[in-house]
Amino acid sequence: MTATITAFERSPDRGNGLARDMRLRWALEEVGQPYEVRLLSFKAMKEPAHLALQPFGQIPTYEEGDLALFESGAIVLHIAERHPGLLPSDPNARVRAIMWMFAALNTLEPPIFDRSLVRILERDKPWYEERLSALDEIIRKRLDGLVNHLGEADWLDGAFSAGDLLMVTVLRRLQGSGMLEARPNLAAYIARAEARPAYRRAFEAQRAVFDAAAAE
Amino acid sequence: MTATITAFERSPDRGNGLARDMRLRWALEEVGQPYEVRLLSFKAMKEPAHLALQPFGQIPTYEEGDLALFESGAIVLHIAERHPGLLPSDPNARVRAIMWMFAALNTLEPPIFDRSLVRILERDKPWYEERLSALDEIIRKRLDGLVNHLGEADWLDGAFSAGDLLMVTVLRRLQGSGMLEARPNLAAYIARAEARPAYRRAFEAQRAVFDAAAAE
């Protein structure tokens, strides 16, 4: 049964791979599963039909037969549990891969996502510089934890996993900030992930939506 | 094999159940598993021995034989997968319970935790009122999504699950803000969770650490 995901009709990041449907597309590409996409306007996301599926009015969602899900982390875990390729079979290694999924979304993403919002919404506020610099300090500490853990390894724990997939989607939001460039092993880690054929296919599919909307 | 968790030697919330080891204690109590606690000072959390276990220098961690984990969400999921009581057996219901775990930690917790930090760290800043009110607006929208989803149900999706456990630990941070009091079904949901014997045992165990430190 082919799953259907939802995505932005007009990507706020101009097709740069940061919208969270990218995580689902990439996971589905890694495990070789086809999917369909239902595009939503910002208006449709706040209407009853979508709110019945996603109580917070966000994308992405995932529908597969009688299963309807939201939360990109949970959906990636569901895909990883159903199809080989994103979780190791050794039980302890499997739990550690899931640990990195939570670390990506609960330890790294909150300050990194905040930083994106501050740069968009608070640029003209009198506190902008002070607030950005406080956030950057938190982010740098967490990146340094990651730098030390990763060392010279290719991936966070053994083979590429759903933990790396989520971590890379979170870290990519910092591209251009200088904070990744200053940490060569993290920059190489992200480049290694972006070079995966499944990543490329997912990125191009998300970009195509933006290009089509822009050409209208 | 009895698991060992780490917790704050001196709780920043004065034993009010908000430190994240509470999630592990509660989950272990729900499934009837004993555990040991290793207390850490703020200094010890940043030393190499702990950083080898937790690269971001935080609590809690979880050690069980040759498995070492951090991230409270991942640890609760691990406990829930190993022992009956926190995840339904129906596969779709199980995935939805996990979805609520991610919703608690990735959709609700970031702005709610931010609010706690702002109230502590930015109270004297000139932008305090404006920033708090912007955060409260985000939080209210998410709470309203939860209010509508929960309706008159006891729990987020059928029986009490690890999703409810994490959601309640996140929402409790808003007690006293007026935002829960204004949403009676959410206030009742939290009260229902706090009345569970496993919750009480976990809360008292965490409180006892604070009381012991305070009596020194």
XYZ file of C-alpha atoms in Angstrom:
432
model
C 0.000 0.000 0.000
C 1.485 3.325 -1.099
C 1.641 5.925 1.660
C 0.501 9.515 1.115
C 2.353 12.352 2.803
C 1.465 16.041 3.017
C 3.840 18.878 2.162
C 3.798 22.665 1.683
C 2.277 23.790 -1.611
C 4.759 26.694 -1.514
C 7.902 25.888 0.408
C 8.924 28.643 2.861
C 12.586 27.705 2.306
C 12.334 27.897 -1.490
C 12.896 24.176 -2.005
C 16.071 24.045 0.047
C 15.205 20.743 1.716
C 14.430 22.139 5.169
C 10.662 21.539 5.307
C 9.983 18.493 7.425
C 8.421 16.404 4.657
C 12.048 16.055 3.483
C 12.627 13.640 6.383
C 9.828 11.353 5.227
C 10.816 11.544 1.564
C 14.421 10.700 2.429
C 13.471 7.791 4.729
C 11.116 6.365 2.099
C 13.834 6.664 -0.553
C 16.382 4.949 1.728
C 14.091 1.930 2.158
C 12.915 1.962 -1.481
C 9.240 2.655 -0.865
C 7.129 4.733 -3.269
C 4.911 7.494 -1.875
C 2.363 10.029 -2.982
C 2.289 13.676 -1.967
C -0.711 15.841 -1.205
C 0.212 19.530 -1.277
C -1.390 21.958 1.159
C -1.651 25.730 1.178
C -0.998 27.549 4.466
C -4.750 28.208 4.565
C -5.690 24.545 4.081
C -3.331 23.526 6.893
C -5.526 25.394 9.389
C -8.862 24.040 8.104
C -10.901 21.301 9.847
C -10.050 18.552 7.341
C -6.326 18.885 8.032
C -6.729 19.602 11.748
C -8.557 16.275 12.105
C -5.365 14.638 10.841
C -2.840 17.007 12.476
C -4.207 18.794 15.575
C -1.470 21.464 15.444
C -2.088 22.393 11.782
C 1.371 21.430 10.562
C 2.926 19.288 7.858
C 3.913 16.534 7.247
C 1.337 13.829 7.843
C 1.472 10.216 6.707
C -1.500 8.090 5.675
C -1.226 4.410 4.909
C -4.441 2.371 4.834
C -6.174 2.930 8.160
C -3.073 4.379 9.833
C -2.787 8.181 10.014
C 0.265 9.761 11.636
C 1.908 13.112 12.223
C 5.278 14.077 13.830
C 8.131 13.555 11.399
C 10.217 11.694 14.010
C 7.477 9.161 14.691
C 6.851 8.676 10.974
C 10.542 8.093 10.233
C 10.647 5.566 13.089
C 7.549 3.839 11.715
C 9.118 3.594 8.240
C 12.385 2.340 9.787
C 10.561 -0.342 11.783
C 8.596 -1.590 8.777
C 11.411 -1.762 6.210
C 15.081 -2.730 6.494
C 17.772 -0.104 5.986
C 17.383 2.510 8.682
C 17.796 0.616 11.971
C 20.458 -1.957 12.900
C 19.294 -5.467 13.779
C 21.408 -5.777 16.951
C 18.996 -4.812 19.761
C 21.382 -2.482 21.620
C 22.526 -0.770 18.416
C 18.875 -0.361 17.415
C 18.050 1.417 20.686
C 21.073 3.683 20.294
C 19.973 4.651 16.761
C 16.578 5.608 18.208
C 18.400 7.548 20.938
C 20.064 9.662 18.242
C 16.662 10.303 16.654
C 15.466 11.785 19.941
C 18.757 13.667 20.407
C 18.310 15.271 16.981
C 14.751 16.389 17.660
C 14.847 17.178 21.380
C 18.429 18.353 22.053
C 19.692 19.841 18.768
C 16.576 20.973 16.917
C 14.945 23.285 19.495
C 17.733 25.912 19.650
C 18.592 25.493 15.949
C 14.984 25.962 14.839
C 14.626 28.890 17.246
C 17.630 30.500 15.616
C 15.930 30.326 12.198
C 12.783 31.908 13.610
C 14.693 34.654 15.413
C 16.548 35.535 12.224
C 13.260 35.878 10.359
C 10.910 37.314 12.984
C 13.107 39.292 15.367
C 15.668 40.909 13.100
C 14.257 44.378 13.715
C 13.833 43.976 17.472
C 16.165 45.874 19.809
C 17.253 42.610 21.443
C 18.135 40.833 18.188
C 21.932 40.718 18.561
C 21.873 39.718 22.216
C 19.267 37.026 21.693
C 21.019 35.564 18.633
C 24.315 35.451 20.440
C 22.776 33.680 23.480
C 21.197 31.091 21.170
C 24.444 30.634 19.257
C 26.250 29.909 22.512
C 23.788 27.120 23.351
C 24.015 25.737 19.823
C 27.834 25.791 19.821
C 27.965 23.782 23.043
C 25.660 21.150 21.624
C 27.551 21.029 18.339
C 30.773 20.549 20.286
C 29.208 17.593 22.097
C 28.395 16.144 18.706
C 31.881 16.910 17.340
C 33.475 15.037 20.239
C 31.149 12.095 19.943
C 31.492 11.780 16.164
C 35.287 12.124 16.009
C 36.478 10.616 12.749
C 33.551 8.212 12.378
C 31.327 8.314 9.304
C 28.053 8.098 11.236
C 26.871 8.593 14.817
C 26.853 4.905 15.768
C 28.096 2.313 13.279
C 26.173 2.221 9.991
C 23.985 5.051 8.665
C 20.655 5.003 10.529
C 17.427 6.920 11.058
C 19.355 8.776 13.782
C 21.784 10.182 11.217
C 18.920 10.972 8.860
C 17.139 13.158 11.411
C 20.365 14.684 12.748
C 21.450 15.785 9.274
C 18.066 17.359 8.502
C 18.385 19.342 11.737
C 22.025 20.416 11.225
C 21.483 21.514 7.612
C 19.484 24.456 8.964
C 22.831 25.887 10.179
C 24.441 25.906 6.736
C 25.777 29.380 6.050
C 26.014 30.262 9.762
C 29.727 29.495 9.942
C 29.124 27.116 12.839
C 29.328 23.981 10.692
C 32.205 25.299 8.594
C 34.172 25.752 11.852
C 33.660 22.059 12.684
C 35.116 20.086 9.781
C 33.985 16.658 10.967
C 30.377 17.855 11.185
C 30.573 19.528 7.789
C 31.966 16.304 6.300
C 29.259 14.279 8.059
C 26.534 16.393 6.441
C 28.211 16.270 3.027
C 28.457 12.473 3.326
C 24.713 12.272 3.993
C 23.816 14.705 1.218
C 25.787 12.564 -1.248
C 23.577 9.533 -0.626
C 21.458 8.724 -3.702
C 18.315 8.490 -1.544
C 18.975 11.984 -0.185
C 19.442 13.383 -3.683
C 16.202 11.839 -4.948
C 14.259 13.182 -1.945
C 15.804 16.632 -2.285
C 15.057 16.843 -6.013
C 11.458 15.719 -5.464
C 10.908 18.414 -2.843
C 12.671 21.015 -5.003
C 10.453 20.113 -7.988
C 7.372 21.180 -5.993
C 8.906 24.590 -5.371
C 10.030 24.994 -8.979
C 6.567 24.091 -10.286
C 4.873 26.583 -7.948
C 7.391 29.301 -8.850
C 6.786 28.762 -12.584
C 3.024 29.312 -12.288
C 19.374 -6.724 35.648
C 18.633 -3.547 37.590
C 19.119 -0.366 35.568
C 20.997 2.632 36.951
C 19.845 6.143 36.075
C 21.512 9.472 36.757
C 19.792 12.466 38.363
C 20.632 15.901 39.765
C 22.261 15.811 43.196
C 20.475 19.124 43.889
C 17.291 19.512 41.883
C 16.961 22.950 40.236
C 13.162 22.711 40.647
C 13.357 21.892 44.364
C 11.979 18.371 43.951
C 8.917 19.453 42.028
C 9.090 16.576 39.564
C 10.246 18.585 36.551
C 13.806 17.248 36.172
C 13.858 14.748 33.344
C 14.853 11.733 35.466
C 11.205 11.887 36.620
C 10.204 10.464 33.223
C 12.407 7.406 33.701
C 11.384 6.893 37.322
C 7.705 7.087 36.375
C 8.065 4.719 33.407
C 9.984 2.201 35.527
C 7.328 2.403 38.253
C 4.538 1.908 35.690
C 6.122 -1.323 34.453
C 7.173 -2.447 37.943
C 10.930 -2.449 37.421
C 13.379 -1.539 40.195
C 16.180 0.926 39.470
C 19.183 2.495 41.094
C 20.077 6.177 41.026
C 23.486 7.775 40.727
C 23.383 11.436 41.754
C 25.522 13.988 39.933
C 26.597 17.485 40.840
C 26.449 20.177 38.131
C 30.243 20.009 38.097
C 30.354 16.225 37.642
C 27.917 16.482 34.713
C 30.534 18.380 32.709
C 33.463 16.061 33.519
C 34.892 13.475 31.106
C 33.407 10.426 32.880
C 29.874 11.719 32.393
C 30.518 13.249 28.963
C 31.580 9.789 27.750
C 28.076 8.625 28.639
C 26.179 11.812 27.736
C 27.985 13.971 25.133
C 25.893 17.058 26.001
C 26.595 16.900 29.756
C 22.975 16.436 30.785
C 20.916 14.065 32.925
C 19.356 11.522 32.856
C 21.287 8.557 31.532
C 20.348 4.893 31.739
C 22.759 1.997 32.128
C 21.663 -1.610 31.964
C 24.352 -4.252 31.455
C 26.266 -3.264 28.322
C 23.604 -0.809 27.145
C 24.150 2.881 27.916
C 21.559 5.429 26.824
C 20.703 9.088 27.156
C 17.674 11.147 25.938
C 14.705 10.671 28.229
C 12.329 10.020 25.297
C 14.477 7.197 23.931
C 14.886 5.667 27.391
C 11.138 5.739 28.061
C 10.564 4.094 24.676
C 13.180 1.440 25.488
C 11.499 0.682 28.836
C 8.087 0.588 27.121
C 9.335 -1.839 24.466
C 10.900 -4.194 27.008
C 8.061 -4.391 29.536
C 4.257 -4.428 29.118
C 2.183 -1.498 30.344
C 3.219 1.571 28.364
C 2.488 0.691 24.738
C -0.638 -0.935 23.273
C -0.244 -4.272 21.513
C -2.295 -3.326 18.419
C 0.352 -2.221 15.867
C -1.423 0.944 14.718
C -2.257 2.022 18.272
C 1.367 1.359 19.241
C 2.652 3.673 16.497
C 0.178 6.361 17.525
C 1.369 6.159 21.146
C 4.926 6.686 19.892
C 3.649 9.594 17.779
C 2.404 11.275 20.970
C 5.819 10.741 22.564
C 7.400 12.712 19.723
C 4.609 15.317 19.828
C 5.287 15.882 23.534
C 9.028 16.335 23.046
C 9.200 18.028 19.646
C 5.975 20.076 19.390
C 4.990 20.928 22.967
C 8.210 20.872 24.970
C 10.370 23.359 23.002
C 8.214 26.470 23.577
C 7.178 25.345 27.076
C 10.768 24.741 28.164
C 11.806 28.029 26.553
C 9.175 29.778 28.626
C 10.716 28.406 31.829
C 14.160 29.597 30.766
C 12.928 33.040 29.753
C 11.207 33.474 33.119
C 14.456 32.636 34.908
C 17.099 34.172 32.656
C 15.430 37.113 30.916
C 13.205 38.555 33.619
C 15.306 41.711 33.895
C 15.719 42.249 30.168
C 13.861 45.131 28.538
C 12.193 42.751 26.120
C 10.899 40.355 28.795
C 7.167 41.101 28.506
C 7.133 41.093 24.724
C 9.106 37.878 24.471
C 7.021 36.073 27.074
C 3.819 37.115 25.383
C 5.049 35.874 21.982
C 5.971 32.517 23.502
C 2.654 32.277 25.315
C 0.831 32.801 22.054
C 2.661 29.851 20.474
C 2.048 27.704 23.547
C -1.665 28.569 23.676
C -2.139 27.508 20.056
C -0.492 24.169 20.708
C -2.450 23.637 23.910
C -5.651 24.367 21.993
C -4.705 21.699 19.461
C -4.314 19.302 22.362
C -7.602 20.432 23.971
C -9.490 19.741 20.753
C -7.841 16.387 20.236
C -8.352 15.213 23.826
C -11.982 16.329 24.166
C -13.577 14.335 26.967
C -11.229 11.358 26.660
C -9.123 10.207 29.595
C -5.931 9.775 27.575
C -4.564 10.890 24.209
C -5.320 7.635 22.375
C -7.161 4.835 24.172
C -5.391 3.523 27.283
C -2.678 5.377 29.202
C 0.608 5.081 27.293
C 4.186 6.332 27.163
C 2.773 9.180 25.029
C 0.641 10.381 27.947
C 3.543 9.921 30.347
C 5.819 12.242 28.360
C 3.041 14.716 27.549
C 2.130 15.118 31.204
C 5.749 15.682 32.249
C 5.950 18.441 29.615
C 2.615 20.098 30.485
C 3.290 20.124 34.247
C 5.884 22.799 33.609
C 2.967 25.180 32.882
C 1.313 24.688 36.268
C 0.734 28.076 37.835
C 0.804 29.894 34.468
C -2.986 30.020 34.200
C -2.819 28.360 30.791
C -3.759 24.912 32.098
C -6.342 26.240 34.530
C -8.076 27.916 31.559
C -8.347 24.525 29.818
C -10.277 22.238 32.173
C -9.878 19.061 30.138
C -6.091 19.468 30.127
C -6.008 20.250 33.848
C -8.101 17.122 34.516
C -5.841 15.067 32.240
C -2.778 16.076 34.249
C -4.547 15.476 37.580
C -5.586 12.011 36.354
C -1.957 11.191 35.544
C -0.631 12.598 38.820
C -3.087 10.382 40.724
C -1.572 7.190 39.312
C 0.253 5.223 42.022
C 3.326 4.861 39.775
C 3.473 8.640 39.342
C 3.212 9.181 43.108
C 6.018 6.716 43.840
C 8.278 8.302 41.231
C 7.518 11.819 42.454
C 8.198 10.931 46.086
C 11.473 9.221 45.167
C 12.662 12.305 43.292
C 11.449 14.604 46.076
C 13.328 12.533 48.674
C 16.620 13.362 46.913
C 15.882 17.066 47.200
C 14.771 16.794 50.821
C 17.911 14.858 51.755
C 20.181 17.436 50.084
C 18.280 20.324 51.683
C 18.652 18.757 55.155
C 22.438 18.524 54.887
